Amino acid sequence: MLQVEVPPYLSQVPLVAFCRERGIAVTAYSPLGTGAVIDGSTVVGNPVLQEIGKAHGKSAAQVAIAWLAQRGLVVIPKSVTPARVVQNRDVAFDLTAEEMTAVAKLNKDCRNGFGGPLSADGLPRDVKHPLYPFRPGGPAF
């Protein structure tokens, strides 16, 4: 089991594929993006997710969680609001292939949770570590 940050703005496709090839399950933490504004909106305020949600009678948050679950990831959203905790479990609906693609297109490879700070040269803080897995061309191991 590998637990990594996976909101729609950081889809982690190469890492998830790497894990699948090796039989490693992936747990997605921060699936709602911790409230960070990326490309002009938060995950829950994203117009694409809101539009898809409207078509299913669901929230943008539920769409993001369903998208991850439909990708086969274990999803652990966080909320301190009891109603949202219940809502975050109500994701047993199917997104269409077109909706899955629309959500996937939100990816910006932008980390917004822990580990996201950039160094003075504009690169991710940990990029020089020999086991940093997100460099172009894949992991260094």
Short mmCIF file of N, CA and C in Angstrom, two decimals, residues 8-130:
data_model
loop_
_atom_site.label_atom_id
_atom_site.label_comp_id
_atom_site.label_asym_id
_atom_site.label_seq_id
_atom_site.Cartn_x
_atom_site.Cartn_y
_atom_site.Cartn_z
N PRO A 8 -7.51 15.91 -8.25
CA PRO A 8 -7.57 16.00 -9.71
C PRO A 8 -6.45 16.84 -10.33
N TYR A 9 -5.89 17.79 -9.58
CA TYR A 9 -4.82 18.63 -10.12
C TYR A 9 -3.46 17.93 -10.07
N LEU A 10 -3.40 16.75 -9.47
CA LEU A 10 -2.17 15.97 -9.38
C LEU A 10 -2.56 14.50 -9.51
N SER A 11 -2.85 14.06 -10.73
CA SER A 11 -3.44 12.75 -10.95
C SER A 11 -2.50 11.57 -10.73
N GLN A 12 -1.19 11.82 -10.71
CA GLN A 12 -0.21 10.78 -10.40
C GLN A 12 -0.30 9.56 -11.32
N VAL A 13 -0.64 9.76 -12.58
CA VAL A 13 -0.81 8.63 -13.52
C VAL A 13 0.43 7.75 -13.59
N PRO A 14 1.64 8.30 -13.79
CA PRO A 14 2.81 7.41 -13.86
C PRO A 14 3.05 6.62 -12.57
N LEU A 15 2.87 7.27 -11.43
CA LEU A 15 3.09 6.58 -10.16
C LEU A 15 2.05 5.49 -9.94
N VAL A 16 0.80 5.78 -10.24
CA VAL A 16 -0.27 4.77 -10.08
C VAL A 16 0.01 3.58 -11.01
N ALA A 17 0.44 3.85 -12.24
CA ALA A 17 0.77 2.76 -13.18
C ALA A 17 1.95 1.93 -12.65
N PHE A 18 2.96 2.62 -12.13
CA PHE A 18 4.13 1.94 -11.55
C PHE A 18 3.67 0.99 -10.44
N CYS A 19 2.81 1.48 -9.57
CA CYS A 19 2.32 0.66 -8.46
C CYS A 19 1.48 -0.51 -8.95
N ARG A 20 0.59 -0.25 -9.89
CA ARG A 20 -0.26 -1.33 -10.42
C ARG A 20 0.56 -2.46 -11.01
N GLU A 21 1.60 -2.09 -11.77
CA GLU A 21 2.47 -3.10 -12.39
C GLU A 21 3.14 -3.99 -11.35
N ARG A 22 3.25 -3.50 -10.14
CA ARG A 22 3.94 -4.23 -9.08
C ARG A 22 2.98 -4.75 -8.00
N GLY A 23 1.68 -4.63 -8.26
CA GLY A 23 0.69 -5.12 -7.30
C GLY A 23 0.58 -4.31 -6.03
N ILE A 24 0.94 -3.03 -6.11
CA ILE A 24 0.87 -2.15 -4.95
C ILE A 24 -0.40 -1.32 -5.02
N ALA A 25 -1.23 -1.42 -4.01
CA ALA A 25 -2.45 -0.60 -3.96
C ALA A 25 -2.07 0.84 -3.63
N VAL A 26 -2.83 1.78 -4.15
CA VAL A 26 -2.57 3.20 -3.91
C VAL A 26 -3.73 3.82 -3.14
N THR A 27 -3.39 4.51 -2.05
CA THR A 27 -4.37 5.26 -1.28
C THR A 27 -4.18 6.74 -1.60
N ALA A 28 -5.26 7.38 -2.00
CA ALA A 28 -5.22 8.80 -2.36
C ALA A 28 -5.60 9.66 -1.17
N TYR A 29 -4.62 10.39 -0.63
CA TYR A 29 -4.96 11.37 0.41
C TYR A 29 -5.06 12.74 -0.23
N SER A 30 -5.71 13.66 0.44
CA SER A 30 -5.99 15.02 -0.07
C SER A 30 -6.70 14.98 -1.42
N PRO A 31 -7.72 14.13 -1.57
CA PRO A 31 -8.41 14.05 -2.85
C PRO A 31 -9.17 15.32 -3.22
N LEU A 32 -9.37 16.19 -2.24
CA LEU A 32 -10.09 17.44 -2.49
C LEU A 32 -9.15 18.63 -2.52
N GLY A 33 -7.85 18.36 -2.51
CA GLY A 33 -6.86 19.39 -2.74
C GLY A 33 -6.57 20.35 -1.60
N THR A 34 -6.99 20.07 -0.42
CA THR A 34 -6.70 20.89 0.78
C THR A 34 -7.10 22.36 0.65
N GLY A 35 -8.00 22.68 -0.27
CA GLY A 35 -8.46 24.06 -0.42
C GLY A 35 -7.53 24.95 -1.23
N ALA A 36 -6.46 24.39 -1.76
CA ALA A 36 -5.51 25.18 -2.55
C ALA A 36 -6.15 25.63 -3.86
N VAL A 37 -5.85 26.84 -4.27
CA VAL A 37 -6.33 27.36 -5.56
C VAL A 37 -5.28 27.03 -6.61
N ILE A 38 -5.68 26.23 -7.57
CA ILE A 38 -4.81 25.83 -8.68
C ILE A 38 -5.54 26.21 -9.96
N ASP A 39 -4.86 26.89 -10.84
CA ASP A 39 -5.45 27.29 -12.12
C ASP A 39 -6.77 28.03 -11.93
N GLY A 40 -6.84 28.84 -10.87
CA GLY A 40 -7.99 29.70 -10.66
C GLY A 40 -9.12 29.16 -9.81
N SER A 41 -9.04 27.90 -9.37
CA SER A 41 -10.12 27.40 -8.52
C SER A 41 -9.62 26.29 -7.60
N THR A 42 -10.37 26.08 -6.54
CA THR A 42 -10.15 24.92 -5.67
C THR A 42 -10.76 23.71 -6.36
N VAL A 43 -10.50 22.53 -5.83
CA VAL A 43 -11.13 21.33 -6.38
C VAL A 43 -12.65 21.45 -6.25
N VAL A 44 -13.13 21.79 -5.05
CA VAL A 44 -14.59 21.83 -4.85
C VAL A 44 -15.24 22.99 -5.59
N GLY A 45 -14.46 23.98 -5.98
CA GLY A 45 -15.00 25.11 -6.75
C GLY A 45 -14.75 25.00 -8.24
N ASN A 46 -14.18 23.89 -8.68
CA ASN A 46 -13.85 23.74 -10.09
C ASN A 46 -15.11 23.61 -10.95
N PRO A 47 -15.25 24.46 -11.98
CA PRO A 47 -16.47 24.43 -12.79
C PRO A 47 -16.69 23.12 -13.54
N VAL A 48 -15.63 22.45 -13.95
CA VAL A 48 -15.78 21.16 -14.64
C VAL A 48 -16.38 20.13 -13.68
N LEU A 49 -15.83 20.06 -12.47
CA LEU A 49 -16.35 19.12 -11.49
C LEU A 49 -17.78 19.47 -11.06
N GLN A 50 -18.05 20.76 -10.94
CA GLN A 50 -19.40 21.19 -10.58
C GLN A 50 -20.41 20.81 -11.66
N GLU A 51 -20.04 21.00 -12.91
CA GLU A 51 -20.94 20.67 -14.02
C GLU A 51 -21.22 19.17 -14.08
N ILE A 52 -20.19 18.37 -13.91
CA ILE A 52 -20.38 16.91 -13.89
C ILE A 52 -21.25 16.54 -12.69
N GLY A 53 -20.99 17.16 -11.55
CA GLY A 53 -21.79 16.89 -10.36
C GLY A 53 -23.26 17.20 -10.57
N LYS A 54 -23.51 18.32 -11.23
CA LYS A 54 -24.90 18.71 -11.49
C LYS A 54 -25.63 17.63 -12.30
N ALA A 55 -24.93 17.03 -13.25
CA ALA A 55 -25.53 15.98 -14.09
C ALA A 55 -25.90 14.73 -13.29
N HIS A 56 -25.23 14.53 -12.15
CA HIS A 56 -25.48 13.34 -11.33
C HIS A 56 -26.18 13.67 -10.02
N GLY A 57 -26.48 14.94 -9.77
CA GLY A 57 -27.07 15.33 -8.50
C GLY A 57 -26.07 15.20 -7.36
N LYS A 58 -24.80 15.46 -7.66
CA LYS A 58 -23.72 15.31 -6.68
C LYS A 58 -22.91 16.60 -6.60
N SER A 59 -22.06 16.70 -5.60
CA SER A 59 -21.18 17.85 -5.45
C SER A 59 -19.89 17.63 -6.23
N ALA A 60 -19.13 18.71 -6.41
CA ALA A 60 -17.82 18.61 -7.06
C ALA A 60 -16.92 17.68 -6.25
N ALA A 61 -17.01 17.75 -4.93
CA ALA A 61 -16.21 16.87 -4.08
C ALA A 61 -16.54 15.41 -4.33
N GLN A 62 -17.83 15.10 -4.43
CA GLN A 62 -18.23 13.72 -4.70
C GLN A 62 -17.74 13.26 -6.07
N VAL A 63 -17.72 14.14 -7.04
CA VAL A 63 -17.21 13.78 -8.37
C VAL A 63 -15.72 13.46 -8.28
N ALA A 64 -14.95 14.29 -7.57
CA ALA A 64 -13.51 14.05 -7.44
C ALA A 64 -13.24 12.71 -6.76
N ILE A 65 -13.99 12.42 -5.71
CA ILE A 65 -13.82 11.16 -4.98
C ILE A 65 -14.22 9.98 -5.86
N ALA A 66 -15.34 10.10 -6.57
CA ALA A 66 -15.80 9.03 -7.46
C ALA A 66 -14.79 8.78 -8.58
N TRP A 67 -14.20 9.86 -9.12
CA TRP A 67 -13.20 9.74 -10.18
C TRP A 67 -12.00 8.90 -9.71
N LEU A 68 -11.56 9.17 -8.50
CA LEU A 68 -10.45 8.40 -7.95
C LEU A 68 -10.84 6.96 -7.70
N ALA A 69 -12.01 6.75 -7.11
CA ALA A 69 -12.47 5.38 -6.84
C ALA A 69 -12.64 4.60 -8.13
N GLN A 70 -13.15 5.25 -9.17
CA GLN A 70 -13.33 4.59 -10.46
C GLN A 70 -11.98 4.25 -11.10
N ARG A 71 -10.94 4.95 -10.72
CA ARG A 71 -9.59 4.62 -11.19
C ARG A 71 -8.99 3.46 -10.40
N GLY A 72 -9.71 3.00 -9.38
CA GLY A 72 -9.24 1.87 -8.59
C GLY A 72 -8.39 2.25 -7.39
N LEU A 73 -8.42 3.51 -7.00
CA LEU A 73 -7.64 3.96 -5.85
C LEU A 73 -8.50 3.90 -4.59
N VAL A 74 -7.84 3.70 -3.46
CA VAL A 74 -8.48 3.83 -2.17
C VAL A 74 -8.47 5.33 -1.86
N VAL A 75 -9.60 5.88 -1.48
CA VAL A 75 -9.70 7.33 -1.30
C VAL A 75 -10.01 7.64 0.16
N ILE A 76 -9.24 8.58 0.74
CA ILE A 76 -9.47 8.95 2.14
C ILE A 76 -9.64 10.47 2.25
N PRO A 77 -10.85 10.96 1.93
CA PRO A 77 -11.10 12.39 2.08
C PRO A 77 -11.20 12.76 3.56
N LYS A 78 -10.86 13.99 3.86
CA LYS A 78 -10.93 14.47 5.24
C LYS A 78 -11.97 15.57 5.33
N SER A 79 -12.73 15.54 6.39
CA SER A 79 -13.64 16.63 6.70
C SER A 79 -13.92 16.59 8.20
N VAL A 80 -14.14 17.76 8.76
CA VAL A 80 -14.53 17.84 10.17
C VAL A 80 -16.02 18.15 10.28
N THR A 81 -16.68 18.32 9.14
CA THR A 81 -18.10 18.62 9.12
C THR A 81 -18.88 17.31 8.97
N PRO A 82 -19.68 16.93 9.97
CA PRO A 82 -20.40 15.65 9.90
C PRO A 82 -21.18 15.43 8.60
N ALA A 83 -21.86 16.45 8.12
CA ALA A 83 -22.65 16.30 6.89
C ALA A 83 -21.75 15.98 5.70
N ARG A 84 -20.57 16.59 5.65
CA ARG A 84 -19.64 16.33 4.54
C ARG A 84 -18.99 14.95 4.66
N VAL A 85 -18.78 14.49 5.88
CA VAL A 85 -18.25 13.14 6.07
C VAL A 85 -19.24 12.15 5.45
N VAL A 86 -20.51 12.34 5.72
CA VAL A 86 -21.55 11.47 5.15
C VAL A 86 -21.60 11.63 3.63
N GLN A 87 -21.58 12.88 3.17
CA GLN A 87 -21.63 13.15 1.73
C GLN A 87 -20.45 12.51 1.00
N ASN A 88 -19.26 12.57 1.60
CA ASN A 88 -18.07 12.02 0.96
C ASN A 88 -18.12 10.50 0.80
N ARG A 89 -19.01 9.86 1.53
CA ARG A 89 -19.20 8.41 1.37
C ARG A 89 -20.21 8.09 0.29
N ASP A 90 -21.01 9.05 -0.12
CA ASP A 90 -22.08 8.83 -1.09
C ASP A 90 -21.55 9.03 -2.51
N VAL A 91 -20.69 8.11 -2.92
CA VAL A 91 -20.05 8.24 -4.23
C VAL A 91 -20.23 6.99 -5.10
N ALA A 92 -21.29 6.24 -4.83
CA ALA A 92 -21.56 5.03 -5.60
C ALA A 92 -22.37 5.38 -6.86
N PHE A 93 -21.70 6.10 -7.75
CA PHE A 93 -22.30 6.42 -9.05
C PHE A 93 -21.19 6.34 -10.09
N ASP A 94 -21.57 6.09 -11.33
CA ASP A 94 -20.57 5.91 -12.39
C ASP A 94 -20.43 7.15 -13.23
N LEU A 95 -19.19 7.57 -13.39
CA LEU A 95 -18.88 8.65 -14.33
C LEU A 95 -18.73 8.02 -15.71
N THR A 96 -19.16 8.74 -16.73
CA THR A 96 -18.99 8.24 -18.09
C THR A 96 -17.52 8.33 -18.49
N ALA A 97 -17.16 7.69 -19.57
CA ALA A 97 -15.78 7.77 -20.08
C ALA A 97 -15.43 9.22 -20.38
N GLU A 98 -16.38 9.96 -20.92
CA GLU A 98 -16.13 11.37 -21.25
C GLU A 98 -15.91 12.19 -19.98
N GLU A 99 -16.68 11.90 -18.94
CA GLU A 99 -16.51 12.60 -17.66
C GLU A 99 -15.18 12.24 -17.01
N MET A 100 -14.80 10.98 -17.08
CA MET A 100 -13.50 10.56 -16.55
C MET A 100 -12.38 11.31 -17.26
N THR A 101 -12.49 11.45 -18.56
CA THR A 101 -11.47 12.18 -19.33
C THR A 101 -11.47 13.65 -18.98
N ALA A 102 -12.65 14.23 -18.82
CA ALA A 102 -12.73 15.66 -18.47
C ALA A 102 -12.06 15.93 -17.12
N VAL A 103 -12.25 15.05 -16.16
CA VAL A 103 -11.61 15.22 -14.86
C VAL A 103 -10.10 15.01 -15.01
N ALA A 104 -9.71 14.00 -15.75
CA ALA A 104 -8.28 13.73 -15.96
C ALA A 104 -7.57 14.93 -16.59
N LYS A 105 -8.26 15.67 -17.44
CA LYS A 105 -7.66 16.84 -18.09
C LYS A 105 -7.41 17.99 -17.13
N LEU A 106 -7.94 17.90 -15.91
CA LEU A 106 -7.68 18.94 -14.90
C LEU A 106 -6.27 18.83 -14.33
N ASN A 107 -5.60 17.71 -14.59
CA ASN A 107 -4.26 17.50 -14.04
C ASN A 107 -3.31 18.61 -14.45
N LYS A 108 -2.61 19.14 -13.48
CA LYS A 108 -1.58 20.17 -13.71
C LYS A 108 -0.24 19.70 -13.17
N ASP A 109 -0.18 18.44 -12.70
CA ASP A 109 1.02 17.93 -12.03
C ASP A 109 1.46 18.90 -10.95
N CYS A 110 0.48 19.42 -10.23
CA CYS A 110 0.74 20.44 -9.22
C CYS A 110 0.43 19.90 -7.83
N ARG A 111 1.46 19.72 -7.06
CA ARG A 111 1.33 19.24 -5.69
C ARG A 111 0.86 20.39 -4.82
N ASN A 112 -0.16 20.15 -3.99
CA ASN A 112 -0.62 21.23 -3.13
C ASN A 112 -0.67 20.86 -1.67
N GLY A 113 -0.39 19.61 -1.36
CA GLY A 113 -0.35 19.19 0.04
C GLY A 113 1.06 19.21 0.56
N PHE A 114 1.34 18.44 1.59
CA PHE A 114 2.66 18.38 2.18
C PHE A 114 3.69 17.98 1.12
N GLY A 115 4.82 18.62 1.10
CA GLY A 115 5.85 18.31 0.12
C GLY A 115 5.77 19.20 -1.09
N GLY A 116 4.84 20.14 -1.10
CA GLY A 116 4.63 20.97 -2.27
C GLY A 116 5.47 22.21 -2.41
N PRO A 117 6.17 22.65 -1.37
CA PRO A 117 6.89 23.91 -1.52
C PRO A 117 7.94 23.85 -2.62
N LEU A 118 8.12 24.96 -3.29
CA LEU A 118 9.14 25.05 -4.32
C LEU A 118 10.39 25.68 -3.73
N SER A 119 11.52 25.30 -4.27
CA SER A 119 12.79 25.89 -3.83
C SER A 119 12.96 27.24 -4.51
N ALA A 120 14.04 27.95 -4.19
CA ALA A 120 14.29 29.28 -4.76
C ALA A 120 14.42 29.24 -6.28
N ASP A 121 14.84 28.09 -6.83
CA ASP A 121 14.97 27.99 -8.28
C ASP A 121 13.68 27.55 -8.97
N GLY A 122 12.58 27.47 -8.21
CA GLY A 122 11.28 27.15 -8.79
C GLY A 122 11.00 25.67 -8.96
N LEU A 123 11.89 24.82 -8.51
CA LEU A 123 11.70 23.37 -8.62
C LEU A 123 11.15 22.83 -7.31
N PRO A 124 10.48 21.67 -7.37
CA PRO A 124 10.01 21.08 -6.12
C PRO A 124 11.17 20.89 -5.15
N ARG A 125 10.90 21.13 -3.90
CA ARG A 125 11.92 21.09 -2.85
C ARG A 125 12.73 19.80 -2.86
N ASP A 126 12.10 18.67 -3.13
CA ASP A 126 12.77 17.37 -3.00
C ASP A 126 13.30 16.81 -4.31
N VAL A 127 13.28 17.58 -5.38
CA VAL A 127 13.64 17.05 -6.70
C VAL A 127 15.07 16.52 -6.78
N LYS A 128 15.96 17.01 -5.95
CA LYS A 128 17.36 16.56 -6.01
C LYS A 128 17.60 15.26 -5.24
N HIS A 129 16.61 14.82 -4.49
CA HIS A 129 16.75 13.56 -3.76
C HIS A 129 16.83 12.43 -4.78
N PRO A 130 17.73 11.45 -4.61
CA PRO A 130 17.89 10.39 -5.62
C PRO A 130 16.65 9.52 -5.82
#
